[in-house]
Coordinates of C-alpha atoms in Angstrom, one line a residue:
M1 CA 34.8 29.9 -24.5
S2 CA 36.2 29.9 -27.6
S3 CA 34.8 33.1 -29.8
V4 CA 35.1 35.1 -27.0
K5 CA 38.6 34.7 -26.1
Q6 CA 39.1 35.0 -30.4
E7 CA 36.8 38.2 -29.1
Y8 CA 38.8 39.1 -26.2
N9 CA 41.6 38.7 -28.8
D10 CA 41.1 41.1 -32.0
R11 CA 40.2 44.0 -29.2
P12 CA 42.6 46.9 -28.8
T13 CA 44.6 46.6 -25.3
D14 CA 42.7 49.2 -24.0
S15 CA 39.5 47.8 -24.0
R16 CA 40.3 44.1 -22.9
I17 CA 39.3 44.8 -19.5
E18 CA 36.1 46.4 -19.5
W19 CA 35.0 43.9 -22.7
L20 CA 36.0 41.2 -20.7
R21 CA 34.0 42.6 -17.9
T22 CA 30.8 43.6 -18.9
E23 CA 30.8 39.8 -20.9
V24 CA 30.8 38.6 -16.8
W25 CA 28.3 40.7 -15.6
E26 CA 26.1 40.1 -18.5
S27 CA 27.0 35.9 -18.1
Y28 CA 26.4 35.8 -14.7
A29 CA 24.7 39.2 -13.0
P30 CA 20.6 37.0 -13.2
Y31 CA 23.0 33.8 -10.6
L32 CA 23.8 37.3 -8.8
L33 CA 20.6 39.1 -9.0
I34 CA 18.8 35.6 -7.8
A35 CA 21.5 34.9 -5.0
P36 CA 20.0 36.1 -1.9
A37 CA 16.5 34.2 -2.3
I38 CA 17.8 31.0 -2.8
V39 CA 20.1 31.7 0.1
F40 CA 17.1 32.8 2.2
L41 CA 15.5 29.5 0.8
L42 CA 17.8 27.1 1.6
S43 CA 17.8 29.0 5.3
V44 CA 14.9 29.2 5.9
V45 CA 12.8 25.6 4.3
A46 CA 16.1 23.8 3.1
Y47 CA 17.8 23.6 6.3
P48 CA 15.3 23.0 9.1
I49 CA 13.8 20.1 7.1
L50 CA 16.8 18.8 6.7
E51 CA 17.9 19.0 10.4
T52 CA 14.3 17.5 11.8
F53 CA 15.1 14.6 9.2
R54 CA 18.8 13.8 10.6
L55 CA 16.5 15.0 14.4
S56 CA 14.6 11.8 13.5
L57 CA 17.7 9.5 13.4
Y58 CA 18.9 10.4 16.5
Q59 CA 17.8 9.3 20.1
S60 CA 17.9 13.3 21.4
P61 CA 16.6 13.7 25.1
T62 CA 14.7 17.1 25.1
N63 CA 17.0 17.8 28.8
S64 CA 20.4 16.7 27.4
P65 CA 22.4 18.4 24.4
V66 CA 23.3 14.3 24.4
E67 CA 22.6 12.3 21.1
T68 CA 22.6 8.8 20.5
Y69 CA 22.4 7.7 16.6
V70 CA 19.6 5.1 16.0
G71 CA 19.6 4.7 12.3
V72 CA 16.2 4.4 11.4
E73 CA 15.3 2.5 14.8
H74 CA 12.1 6.0 15.5
Y75 CA 10.3 4.8 12.2
V76 CA 10.3 1.6 13.4
T77 CA 8.7 2.0 16.5
I78 CA 6.2 4.7 15.6
L79 CA 4.9 2.1 11.8
Q80 CA 4.5 -1.2 14.5
S81 CA 2.4 1.8 16.9
E82 CA -1.9 1.7 17.3
I83 CA -1.7 5.3 18.6
F84 CA 0.5 6.0 14.9
Y85 CA -2.9 4.7 12.9
Q86 CA -5.5 5.9 15.4
L87 CA -3.9 9.2 15.1
L88 CA -3.2 9.3 10.6
W89 CA -7.5 8.3 10.9
Q90 CA -8.0 11.2 13.3
T91 CA -6.2 13.5 11.5
G92 CA -7.8 12.5 8.1
R93 CA -11.4 13.1 9.9
W94 CA -10.3 16.2 11.1
V95 CA -8.7 17.5 8.0
A96 CA -11.6 16.6 5.8
V97 CA -14.4 17.8 7.6
S98 CA -12.8 21.1 8.5
V99 CA -12.3 21.4 4.9
M100 CA -15.5 20.5 3.1
L101 CA -16.9 22.8 5.3
K102 CA -14.7 25.7 5.3
T103 CA -15.1 25.2 0.8
V104 CA -18.8 24.8 1.3
L105 CA -19.5 28.0 3.4
G106 CA -16.7 29.8 2.0
L107 CA -18.7 29.4 -1.8
L108 CA -21.9 30.2 -0.4
I109 CA -21.0 32.6 1.5
A110 CA -18.7 33.8 -1.9
V111 CA -21.6 34.0 -4.2
H112 CA -24.0 35.7 -1.7
L113 CA -21.4 39.1 -1.4
N114 CA -20.9 38.7 -5.2
Q115 CA -24.6 39.8 -5.3
E116 CA -26.6 43.1 -4.9
I117 CA -27.3 43.5 -1.8
A118 CA -28.2 46.1 0.7
G119 CA -24.4 46.5 3.2
R120 CA -22.9 44.4 0.8
K121 CA -19.8 46.4 2.2
F122 CA -20.5 46.7 5.7
F123 CA -21.3 42.6 5.3
R124 CA -17.9 42.3 2.9
T125 CA -15.9 43.2 6.5
A126 CA -17.7 42.0 8.9
F127 CA -16.9 38.5 7.7
L128 CA -13.6 39.1 8.4
I129 CA -13.5 39.7 11.9
P130 CA -13.1 35.9 12.9
W131 CA -9.7 35.5 10.7
G132 CA -8.8 38.4 12.1
I133 CA -8.9 37.0 15.6
P134 CA -6.3 35.1 17.8
Y135 CA -6.8 31.3 17.2
A136 CA -6.6 30.4 20.9
I137 CA -9.3 33.1 21.9
S138 CA -11.9 32.1 19.6
A139 CA -10.8 28.4 20.7
V140 CA -11.2 29.6 24.3
V141 CA -15.0 31.1 23.6
F142 CA -16.3 28.2 22.3
R143 CA -14.9 25.6 25.4
W144 CA -17.6 28.1 26.5
I145 CA -19.9 27.8 24.3
H146 CA -19.2 24.2 24.2
H147 CA -19.9 23.9 28.7
P148 CA -22.0 22.1 29.3
Q149 CA -24.1 24.1 32.2
Y150 CA -22.7 27.8 30.8
G151 CA -22.9 26.9 27.6
S152 CA -25.4 29.1 24.9
L153 CA -25.4 25.2 22.7
N154 CA -27.1 23.4 25.4
A155 CA -29.3 26.5 25.5
I156 CA -30.4 26.5 22.2
L157 CA -30.8 22.1 21.9
L158 CA -33.1 21.8 24.7
E159 CA -35.0 24.8 24.0
L160 CA -35.4 23.6 19.9
G161 CA -36.2 20.0 22.5
L162 CA -33.5 18.4 20.2
I163 CA -31.9 17.3 23.7
S164 CA -33.6 16.3 27.6
S165 CA -30.0 17.9 29.0
P166 CA -27.6 19.3 28.7
I167 CA -24.9 17.2 27.0
G168 CA -20.8 17.8 27.4
V169 CA -19.6 17.8 24.0
L170 CA -15.3 18.4 24.5
G171 CA -16.0 15.9 27.1
N172 CA -17.2 13.1 25.1
P173 CA -14.3 11.0 23.0
S174 CA -17.2 10.8 20.2
T175 CA -18.4 14.1 19.9
A176 CA -14.8 16.4 21.3
W177 CA -13.1 16.2 17.3
F178 CA -16.0 17.7 16.2
G179 CA -16.3 20.1 18.9
A180 CA -13.0 21.1 17.7
V181 CA -13.9 21.4 14.1
L182 CA -16.9 23.9 14.3
A183 CA -13.9 26.5 16.1
D184 CA -12.3 25.5 13.0
V185 CA -14.4 25.7 10.5
W186 CA -15.8 29.0 12.0
I187 CA -12.0 30.7 11.9
G188 CA -11.1 29.7 8.9
T189 CA -14.5 30.3 6.5
P190 CA -13.8 34.1 6.2
F191 CA -10.7 33.4 4.5
M192 CA -12.6 31.0 2.4
A193 CA -15.1 33.5 1.7
I194 CA -13.3 36.3 0.2
I195 CA -10.8 34.0 -1.7
F196 CA -13.6 32.2 -3.7
L197 CA -14.8 36.2 -3.9
A198 CA -12.2 37.8 -5.2
G199 CA -12.4 35.7 -7.9
L200 CA -16.1 35.1 -8.4
Q201 CA -15.2 39.1 -9.5
S202 CA -12.5 38.0 -11.6
I203 CA -15.6 36.2 -13.7
P204 CA -17.1 38.4 -17.4
D205 CA -20.2 39.6 -17.1
D206 CA -21.0 38.6 -20.3
L207 CA -21.2 34.9 -19.6
Y208 CA -23.8 35.1 -17.1
E209 CA -25.6 38.0 -19.5
A210 CA -26.0 35.3 -22.7
A211 CA -27.1 32.2 -20.1
A212 CA -29.3 34.6 -19.1
I213 CA -29.9 35.3 -22.9
D214 CA -29.7 31.0 -23.6
G215 CA -32.9 30.7 -20.6
A216 CA -30.2 29.6 -18.3
E217 CA -30.9 28.9 -14.6
W218 CA -29.1 30.0 -11.7
W219 CA -27.7 26.0 -10.5
H220 CA -27.3 25.8 -14.5
Q221 CA -24.5 29.1 -14.5
F222 CA -23.4 28.0 -11.4
R223 CA -22.3 24.7 -12.4
Y224 CA -21.5 25.9 -15.7
I225 CA -20.1 28.6 -15.7
T226 CA -19.0 30.3 -11.4
L227 CA -17.2 26.7 -10.8
P228 CA -15.3 25.9 -14.2
Q229 CA -13.9 29.7 -14.4
L230 CA -13.1 29.2 -10.3
K231 CA -11.7 26.0 -10.6
S232 CA -8.2 26.6 -9.9
V233 CA -8.5 29.6 -7.1
I234 CA -10.9 26.6 -5.4
L235 CA -7.3 24.6 -5.9
I236 CA -5.6 26.7 -3.8
A237 CA -7.4 27.7 -1.7
T238 CA -8.0 23.7 -0.6
L239 CA -4.6 23.3 -1.1
L240 CA -4.0 25.9 1.3
A241 CA -6.6 25.2 3.8
T242 CA -5.3 21.8 4.1
I243 CA -1.7 22.3 4.9
W244 CA -2.5 24.7 7.2
T245 CA -5.6 22.4 9.3
F246 CA -3.1 19.5 9.1
V247 CA -0.2 21.2 11.1
S248 CA -3.3 23.4 13.0
F249 CA -2.8 23.5 17.2
D250 CA -3.6 26.3 19.2
V251 CA -8.1 24.9 18.5
I252 CA -7.7 21.9 19.1
W253 CA -5.1 22.4 22.0
T254 CA -6.3 25.2 23.7
M255 CA -10.6 23.6 23.4
T256 CA -9.1 19.1 24.1
R257 CA -5.6 19.4 24.6
G258 CA -6.3 16.0 21.7
G259 CA -8.0 14.7 24.8
P260 CA -10.3 12.8 25.8
M261 CA -8.7 9.7 25.9
N262 CA -6.7 10.9 22.9
S263 CA -9.9 11.1 21.0
S264 CA -9.3 14.6 19.1
A265 CA -5.0 13.7 18.9
T266 CA -3.7 14.5 15.5
L267 CA -0.4 14.1 14.3
V268 CA 0.8 17.8 15.1
I269 CA -0.5 17.5 18.7
W270 CA 1.0 14.2 18.8
I271 CA 4.6 16.0 17.9
Y272 CA 4.2 17.8 20.6
R273 CA 3.4 15.5 23.2
V274 CA 6.5 13.7 22.4
A275 CA 9.1 16.4 22.0
F276 CA 7.8 18.2 25.5
D277 CA 5.3 15.5 27.9
Q278 CA 8.0 12.5 26.4
G279 CA 11.0 14.4 26.1
S280 CA 11.6 13.0 22.9
L281 CA 13.0 14.4 20.1
G282 CA 14.2 12.3 18.4
E283 CA 10.5 10.2 17.9
A284 CA 9.4 12.9 17.7
A285 CA 11.6 14.3 14.1
A286 CA 10.4 11.3 12.7
Y287 CA 7.0 11.3 13.0
S288 CA 7.3 15.3 11.5
V289 CA 9.1 13.5 8.8
I290 CA 5.8 11.2 8.3
G291 CA 3.9 13.7 8.5
F292 CA 5.3 16.1 5.6
A293 CA 5.8 12.9 3.6
F294 CA 2.1 12.9 3.8
L295 CA 1.5 16.1 2.8
L296 CA 4.2 16.6 0.1
V297 CA 2.6 13.1 -1.4
F298 CA -1.1 14.9 -0.9
A299 CA -0.5 18.3 -2.9
V300 CA 1.6 16.6 -6.1
L301 CA -1.5 14.2 -6.3
Y302 CA -3.9 17.1 -5.9
L303 CA -2.1 19.5 -8.4
R304 CA -2.1 16.1 -10.7
L305 CA -5.4 15.5 -10.7
Y306 CA -6.5 19.1 -11.6
T307 CA -4.6 19.9 -14.0
R308 CA -4.7 16.4 -15.8
G309 CA -5.6 17.3 -19.4
G310 CA -3.1 19.2 -19.8
E311 CA -4.7 21.9 -18.4
S312 CA -3.1 24.6 -16.1
L313 CA -3.3 25.8 -13.0

């Protein structure tokens, strides 16, 4: 600051203002340019998170503007309830199975579409169709597929002799969640396939040509070239898929509404029920904060696991 002041005093009087204006602009211009982005992020990210946390500390009925401060009472109630741990198990099962299936199927489809096959452009476009259909519409279609009397799933299983009488997948507490998983996998796999396909096309052909000259089989090329080269892509895709599946609402709500007997309810479905069926916004906000904490911890641990050893994305 003293050097700036000295330089200011050393300059002619008529040029001091212009010089000072240039100095201030060069010093603060970067902050001014990113200020709109910071304000936007604070408005759409930070404020809703902080407001949700504040709301979780109040007894806030849905049909009343009156709020009563209750501290951490909602959190204590949730942690002492049996339904919370049931929801954790069901949410973890829903996310793990769905993301695993989407990742494996998406990778297989991407590898296949990366080959020189007939109609490759058509298949690449066709695989995007499920991704473009609204989730609620896809869920309704799968409700009919699972229908015990009119659904095609029972017709196929009966034709193959795998079952002796029609089964109601969505009406059975043991299978309802898996029926919803099938719909979610059908919807989400195209996204994973396209992301993996883009990653596959960035791998230099020289690596495969050198491996082929050395006599490496297809599996060894996939194991030692494809997977390591796709590591960053797989990380981002699975992380996004995990977050989206965790907060997915449309599919489960449209197909089962969390039933029967809460067997397919996830944390997000329960938050909706607590907020709008039970009319307790404060408790729903507490559930939301807990869910956000789980996702945050998962994302941090996941990134640290993938980038351990000093590797970067």
